[in-house]
Coordinates of C-alpha atoms and ligand atoms in Angstrom, one line a residue:
X284 CA -67.0 39.2 31.7
X285 CA -67.9 35.6 31.6
X286 CA -71.6 35.2 33.6
X287 CA -71.5 32.4 36.0
X288 CA -74.5 33.1 37.6
X289 CA -76.8 29.3 36.7
X290 CA -73.5 27.8 34.9
X291 CA -71.5 24.6 35.6
X292 CA -68.2 24.6 36.1
X293 CA -66.9 21.0 34.5
X294 CA -63.6 22.0 33.4
X295 CA -61.0 24.9 33.8
X296 CA -60.4 25.9 30.2
X297 CA -64.1 27.3 30.5
X298 CA -62.4 30.3 31.8
X299 CA -60.0 33.1 30.8
X300 CA -58.1 35.4 33.3
X301 CA -60.5 38.1 34.0
X302 CA -62.8 35.2 35.2
X303 CA -60.2 33.6 37.6
X304 CA -59.2 36.9 38.8
X305 CA -62.5 37.5 39.9
X306 CA -63.1 34.0 41.6
X307 CA -60.0 34.7 43.5
X308 CA -60.9 37.8 44.4
X309 CA -64.4 36.5 45.8
X310 CA -62.4 33.6 47.4
X311 CA -60.4 35.6 49.5
X312 CA -63.4 37.9 50.1
X313 CA -64.9 34.7 52.1
X314 CA -61.8 34.6 54.8
X315 CA -63.4 36.0 57.3
X316 CA -66.0 33.4 57.2
X317 CA -63.7 30.5 57.4
X318 CA -61.8 31.6 59.8
X319 CA -65.3 32.1 62.1
X320 CA -64.7 35.8 62.4
X321 CA -67.9 36.1 61.0
X322 CA -70.9 34.2 59.5
X323 CA -72.9 34.6 56.6
X324 CA -76.6 33.2 56.0
X325 CA -76.6 34.3 52.8
X326 CA -77.9 31.1 51.1
X327 CA -80.4 30.1 53.9
X328 CA -82.5 27.6 52.8
X329 CA -80.3 27.0 49.7
X330 CA -79.9 22.8 49.0
X331 CA -76.7 21.0 47.5
X332 CA -76.4 17.8 46.6
X333 CA -72.8 16.4 47.2
X334 CA -72.8 13.3 44.5
X335 CA -69.6 11.3 45.3
X336 CA -69.4 7.8 43.5
X337 CA -65.3 8.1 43.9
X338 CA -63.4 8.3 47.7
X339 CA -62.6 12.0 48.7
X340 CA -62.1 13.1 52.2
X341 CA -61.1 17.2 51.0
X342 CA -62.9 17.6 48.1
X343 CA -66.1 16.0 49.4
X344 CA -66.2 17.6 53.0
X345 CA -65.1 21.1 51.8
X346 CA -68.0 21.5 49.3
X347 CA -70.2 20.9 52.1
X348 CA -68.3 22.9 54.7
X349 CA -68.2 25.8 52.0
X350 CA -72.0 25.7 51.3
X351 CA -72.6 25.4 55.0
X352 CA -70.7 28.7 56.0
X353 CA -72.7 30.2 53.6
X354 CA -75.8 29.2 55.6
X355 CA -77.2 26.0 53.0
X356 CA -77.7 22.7 53.5
X357 CA -76.5 19.4 52.0
X358 CA -77.2 16.7 51.2
X359 CA -74.6 13.9 50.1
X360 CA -74.8 9.9 48.8
X361 CA -71.1 8.6 48.4
X362 CA -69.9 5.7 46.7
X363 CA -72.2 3.9 43.1
X364 CA -72.8 1.1 45.4
X365 CA -75.1 3.1 47.4
X366 CA -77.3 5.0 44.7
X367 CA -79.8 3.5 42.0
X368 CA -76.3 4.0 39.2
X369 CA -76.0 0.7 40.7
X370 CA -79.6 -0.6 39.5
X371 CA -78.8 0.4 36.5
X372 CA -80.1 4.0 36.4
X373 CA -78.5 6.7 33.7
X374 CA -76.4 9.9 34.5
X375 CA -79.2 11.5 32.9
X376 CA -81.8 10.1 35.0
X377 CA -80.0 11.0 37.8
X378 CA -79.7 14.0 37.3
X379 CA -82.8 15.0 36.4
X380 CA -84.0 13.9 39.6
X381 CA -81.6 15.4 42.0
X382 CA -81.9 18.3 40.3
X383 CA -85.2 18.4 41.5
X384 CA -84.0 18.3 44.7
X385 CA -81.3 21.1 44.9
X386 CA -80.0 23.9 43.8
X387 CA -76.8 23.0 42.8
X388 CA -74.8 19.8 42.7
X389 CA -71.2 18.5 43.2
X390 CA -70.2 15.6 41.6
X391 CA -67.2 13.3 41.9
X392 CA -67.0 9.9 39.1
X393 CA -64.8 7.5 38.4
X394 CA -65.0 8.0 34.5
X395 CA -63.5 10.8 32.5
X396 CA -66.5 13.2 31.0
X397 CA -69.3 11.6 33.4
X398 CA -69.6 14.6 35.0
X399 CA -70.6 16.3 31.7
X400 CA -72.9 13.5 30.8
X401 CA -74.7 14.4 34.1
X402 CA -74.8 18.1 34.0
X403 CA -77.0 17.6 30.4
X404 CA -79.8 16.1 32.4
X405 CA -79.1 18.9 35.5
X406 CA -81.6 21.9 35.8
X407 CA -79.1 23.4 38.7
X408 CA -75.8 24.2 38.1
X409 CA -73.0 21.4 38.5
X410 CA -69.7 21.3 39.6
X411 CA -67.2 18.9 38.6
X412 CA -65.3 17.6 41.9
X413 CA -62.8 15.4 39.1
X414 CA -64.3 12.9 36.8
X415 CA -61.5 10.2 36.5
X416 CA -58.1 10.8 34.5
X417 CA -59.5 13.8 33.1
X418 CA -60.0 17.2 35.1
X419 CA -60.1 18.8 38.7
X420 CA -61.3 21.9 38.1
X421 CA -62.0 23.0 41.7
X422 CA -58.5 22.0 42.5
X423 CA -56.6 23.5 40.1
X424 CA -58.5 26.9 40.9
X425 CA -57.7 26.4 44.7
X426 CA -54.0 25.8 43.9
X427 CA -53.5 28.8 41.8
X428 CA -55.0 30.5 44.8
X429 CA -52.6 28.9 46.9
X430 CA -50.0 30.2 44.8
X431 CA -50.9 33.5 43.9
X432 CA -51.1 33.7 48.5
X433 CA -47.8 31.7 48.5
X434 CA -45.9 34.1 46.1
X435 CA -47.4 37.3 47.6
X436 CA -44.8 37.0 50.5
X437 CA -41.7 36.9 47.8
X438 CA -43.2 39.8 45.9
X439 CA -44.3 37.6 42.8
X440 CA -47.7 36.6 40.7
X441 CA -48.9 34.3 38.5
X442 CA -46.9 35.5 35.9
X443 CA -43.2 34.6 35.3
X444 CA -44.0 31.6 37.6
X445 CA -40.9 28.5 38.0
X446 CA -43.0 25.2 38.5
X447 CA -42.2 22.0 38.8
X448 CA -44.7 19.4 38.8
X449 CA -43.8 15.5 40.0
X450 CA -44.9 12.5 39.8
X451 CA -47.7 10.8 38.2
X452 CA -48.5 13.5 35.2
X453 CA -50.3 10.9 33.0
X454 CA -53.3 9.7 35.5
X455 CA -52.8 12.7 38.1
X456 CA -56.4 14.9 37.2
X457 CA -55.2 18.2 39.2
X458 CA -51.9 18.7 37.2
X459 CA -53.9 18.6 34.1
X460 CA -55.9 21.3 34.8
X461 CA -53.4 23.3 36.8
X462 CA -51.7 23.3 33.6
X463 CA -54.2 24.6 31.5
X464 CA -55.0 27.0 33.6
X465 CA -51.4 28.1 34.1
X466 CA -50.8 28.4 30.2
X467 CA -53.3 31.5 30.9
X468 CA -50.6 33.9 32.5
X469 CA -47.2 34.9 30.9
X470 CA -44.0 33.7 31.0
X471 CA -43.7 30.1 33.0
X472 CA -41.6 27.6 33.1
X473 CA -43.0 24.2 33.7
X474 CA -40.5 21.5 34.2
X475 CA -42.1 17.8 34.2
X476 CA -40.3 15.1 36.2
X477 CA -42.2 12.1 35.7
X478 CA -40.9 8.8 34.7
X479 CA -41.5 8.5 30.9
X480 CA -44.8 6.0 30.6
X481 CA -46.7 8.2 33.3
X482 CA -45.6 12.2 31.5
X483 CA -48.3 14.6 30.8
X484 CA -50.7 14.3 28.1
X485 CA -49.3 15.3 24.9
X486 CA -52.8 17.7 24.5
X487 CA -51.6 19.6 27.6
X488 CA -47.8 19.7 26.8
X489 CA -49.2 21.4 23.8
X490 CA -51.2 23.7 24.9
X491 CA -48.5 25.2 27.2
X492 CA -45.9 25.2 24.6
X493 CA -48.4 26.6 22.0
X494 CA -48.6 29.4 24.5
X495 CA -45.3 30.3 24.1
X496 CA -44.0 28.7 27.8
X497 CA -40.9 26.8 28.2
X498 CA -42.0 23.3 29.0
X499 CA -39.0 20.9 30.2
X500 CA -39.7 17.1 30.3
X501 CA -37.6 14.9 32.8
X502 CA -36.9 11.5 34.0
X503 CA -34.9 13.1 37.1
X504 CA -35.0 15.6 39.9
X505 CA -31.1 16.0 40.3
X506 CA -31.0 19.8 38.6
X507 CA -34.6 19.9 37.9
X508 CA -35.9 21.5 40.9
X509 CA -34.5 24.7 41.4
X510 CA -38.3 26.7 41.3
X511 CA -40.4 28.3 43.1
X512 CA -42.9 26.0 43.4
X513 CA -42.8 22.2 43.5
X514 CA -46.5 20.1 42.8
X515 CA -46.1 16.6 44.1
X516 CA -48.7 14.2 42.8
X517 CA -49.7 10.4 44.1
X518 CA -49.3 7.6 42.0
X519 CA -52.8 6.9 40.7
X520 CA -53.2 3.8 41.3
X521 CA -56.8 2.8 40.8
X522 CA -56.1 4.3 37.0
X523 CA -53.3 1.5 37.1
X524 CA -54.9 -2.1 35.5
X525 CA -53.6 -3.4 38.4
X526 CA -51.6 -3.0 41.3
X527 CA -48.5 -4.5 40.7
X528 CA -48.5 -2.4 37.3
X529 CA -48.7 0.8 40.1
X530 CA -46.1 -0.6 42.6
X531 CA -43.3 -0.2 39.1
X532 CA -43.6 3.5 39.6
X533 CA -44.5 3.8 43.8
X534 CA -41.5 5.8 45.4
X535 CA -39.6 6.5 42.4
X536 CA -39.7 10.6 43.4
X537 CA -39.7 10.9 46.8
X538 CA -39.1 14.7 48.5
X539 CA -37.8 14.5 51.5
X540 CA -35.7 17.2 53.5
X541 CA -32.6 16.2 52.2
X542 CA -33.6 16.2 48.6
X543 CA -35.2 20.0 49.0
X544 CA -32.2 21.6 50.4
X545 CA -30.0 20.0 47.9
X546 CA -31.9 20.5 45.0
X547 CA -34.7 23.4 45.3
X548 CA -34.7 27.4 45.8
X549 CA -34.3 28.1 49.4
X550 CA -37.8 29.2 49.7
X551 CA -39.5 26.8 47.2
X552 CA -43.1 26.3 47.8
X553 CA -44.0 23.1 48.4
X554 CA -47.5 21.6 47.1
X555 CA -49.6 18.9 46.6
X556 CA -53.0 18.2 45.8
X557 CA -53.5 15.5 48.5
X558 CA -53.7 12.7 49.5
X559 CA -50.1 12.7 50.3
X560 CA -49.4 8.6 50.2
X561 CA -46.7 8.1 53.3
X562 CA -45.9 4.6 53.5
X563 CA -42.4 3.7 53.8
X564 CA -42.7 1.9 50.1
X565 CA -43.6 5.3 48.8
X566 CA -43.1 8.3 51.0
X567 CA -43.6 10.9 48.0
X568 CA -43.8 13.7 50.0
X569 CA -41.6 12.9 53.6
X570 CA -43.1 13.8 56.7
X571 CA -39.7 15.6 57.6
X572 CA -40.9 18.3 55.8
X573 CA -43.6 19.1 58.0
X574 CA -41.7 21.4 60.0
X575 CA -41.0 23.5 56.6
X576 CA -42.5 26.8 56.4
X577 CA -42.4 26.6 52.9
X578 CA -44.9 23.4 53.1
X579 CA -48.3 24.7 52.0
X580 CA -50.0 21.6 51.7
X581 CA -52.5 21.9 54.2
X582 CA -52.8 25.9 54.0
X583 CA -53.6 24.2 50.2
X584 CA -56.3 22.1 51.2
X585 CA -57.7 25.2 53.6
X586 CA -58.2 27.0 50.7
X587 CA -60.4 24.6 48.8
X588 CA -63.1 26.1 51.1
X589 CA -63.0 29.8 50.5
X590 CA -62.7 28.9 46.4
X591 CA -65.7 26.4 46.9
X592 CA -67.8 29.1 48.8
X593 CA -67.2 31.4 46.1
X594 CA -67.7 29.2 43.3
X595 CA -71.4 28.8 45.4
X596 CA -71.9 32.4 45.4
X597 CA -70.8 33.0 41.8
X598 CA -73.2 30.0 40.1
X599 CA -75.8 31.1 42.5
X600 CA -76.2 34.4 42.0
X601 CA -75.0 36.2 45.3
X602 CA -71.8 37.0 45.1
X603 CA -72.5 41.2 45.8
X604 CA -75.1 39.9 48.8
X605 CA -72.6 38.5 50.9
X606 CA -72.2 41.0 53.7
X607 CA -75.9 41.4 53.6
X608 CA -76.3 38.4 55.3
X609 CA -73.8 38.6 58.0
X610 CA -74.0 37.8 62.0
X611 CA -72.0 37.1 64.8
X612 CA -70.2 34.2 65.9
X613 CA -71.3 33.1 69.2
X614 CA -69.4 29.8 70.0
X615 CA -66.1 29.0 71.0
X616 CA -63.3 29.3 68.0
X617 CA -59.7 29.6 68.1
X618 CA -59.5 29.7 64.6
X619 CA -59.2 33.5 64.2
X620 CA -56.6 34.1 67.1
Ligands
CP944 N1 -57.3 16.5 47.0 C1 -58.5 15.6 46.8 O1 -59.1 15.9 45.6 O2 -58.5 15.5 47.8 P1 -60.0 14.3 47.7 O3 -59.8 12.8 46.9 O4 -59.1 13.6 49.3 O5 -61.1 14.8 47.6

């Protein structure tokens, strides 16, 4: 079994099925704390440094929330311009300094492999919160947790899945990491719906096909969305050379109720890492889907707290002590109704 304590979490490639099963099991154990049935102070006194050098809503706040829910404290910095990176300090030097202040570090940065570089200078575990178009391992783990919990309703698991990935598969780091994780399961069919120029990188397609999975590449939704899970992604404008280039692809694959009813299975689960681009010219996941039970996007975002709590517990070696540090919740809450 992979050892988590003291280890960085930089890429999904470091996990096998056994390690993933452990992460998903500990994530599920975090439900009473995230839903405020109980609280836990196992990390009281510990400090997370949450370094976000690229915009984020969910990842940054859910890392902080997860750490607080385990009793720890969070220090944050947001945007490169507000840090000494803007004065020419290297990632290595920043890591040497920040790891002296912290017990664990979560980091997002716009350059591919920058979090690996940072980790070389860190004396505490570093968790990758997204490095450019490369990877987003914690998102992929929460996506897998979501697929597992949504599929449970249909007596299915993570094997024998039929999944569609749609949108900007070239730049979408969440679908890169998720595809690598899915390659570890059995008999997966993955249909990749994208404009040719934004199709999944060849190396990731090879990872899936070398593992024996059926991979379908297509530019059309028609006839290709009949699946267990459809995972829509945003056109990643920030990764294009210009806004005009991104505009060429916006709105090509809008999923709305009419498309869903025409092409998807009755119970196809809809996922999206969020943020969704709800501007009329993009409308990639129409708000007319909001009343569908199978729209899992907000449950998916909530699961991020569970998975990140599990990763903190594992990397800081307290996963077996959680229930020894429980307390009652004293305040009003409607979360556990
Ligand atoms: N899914 C995701 O990474 O969202 P944020 O960019 O808001 O963190």
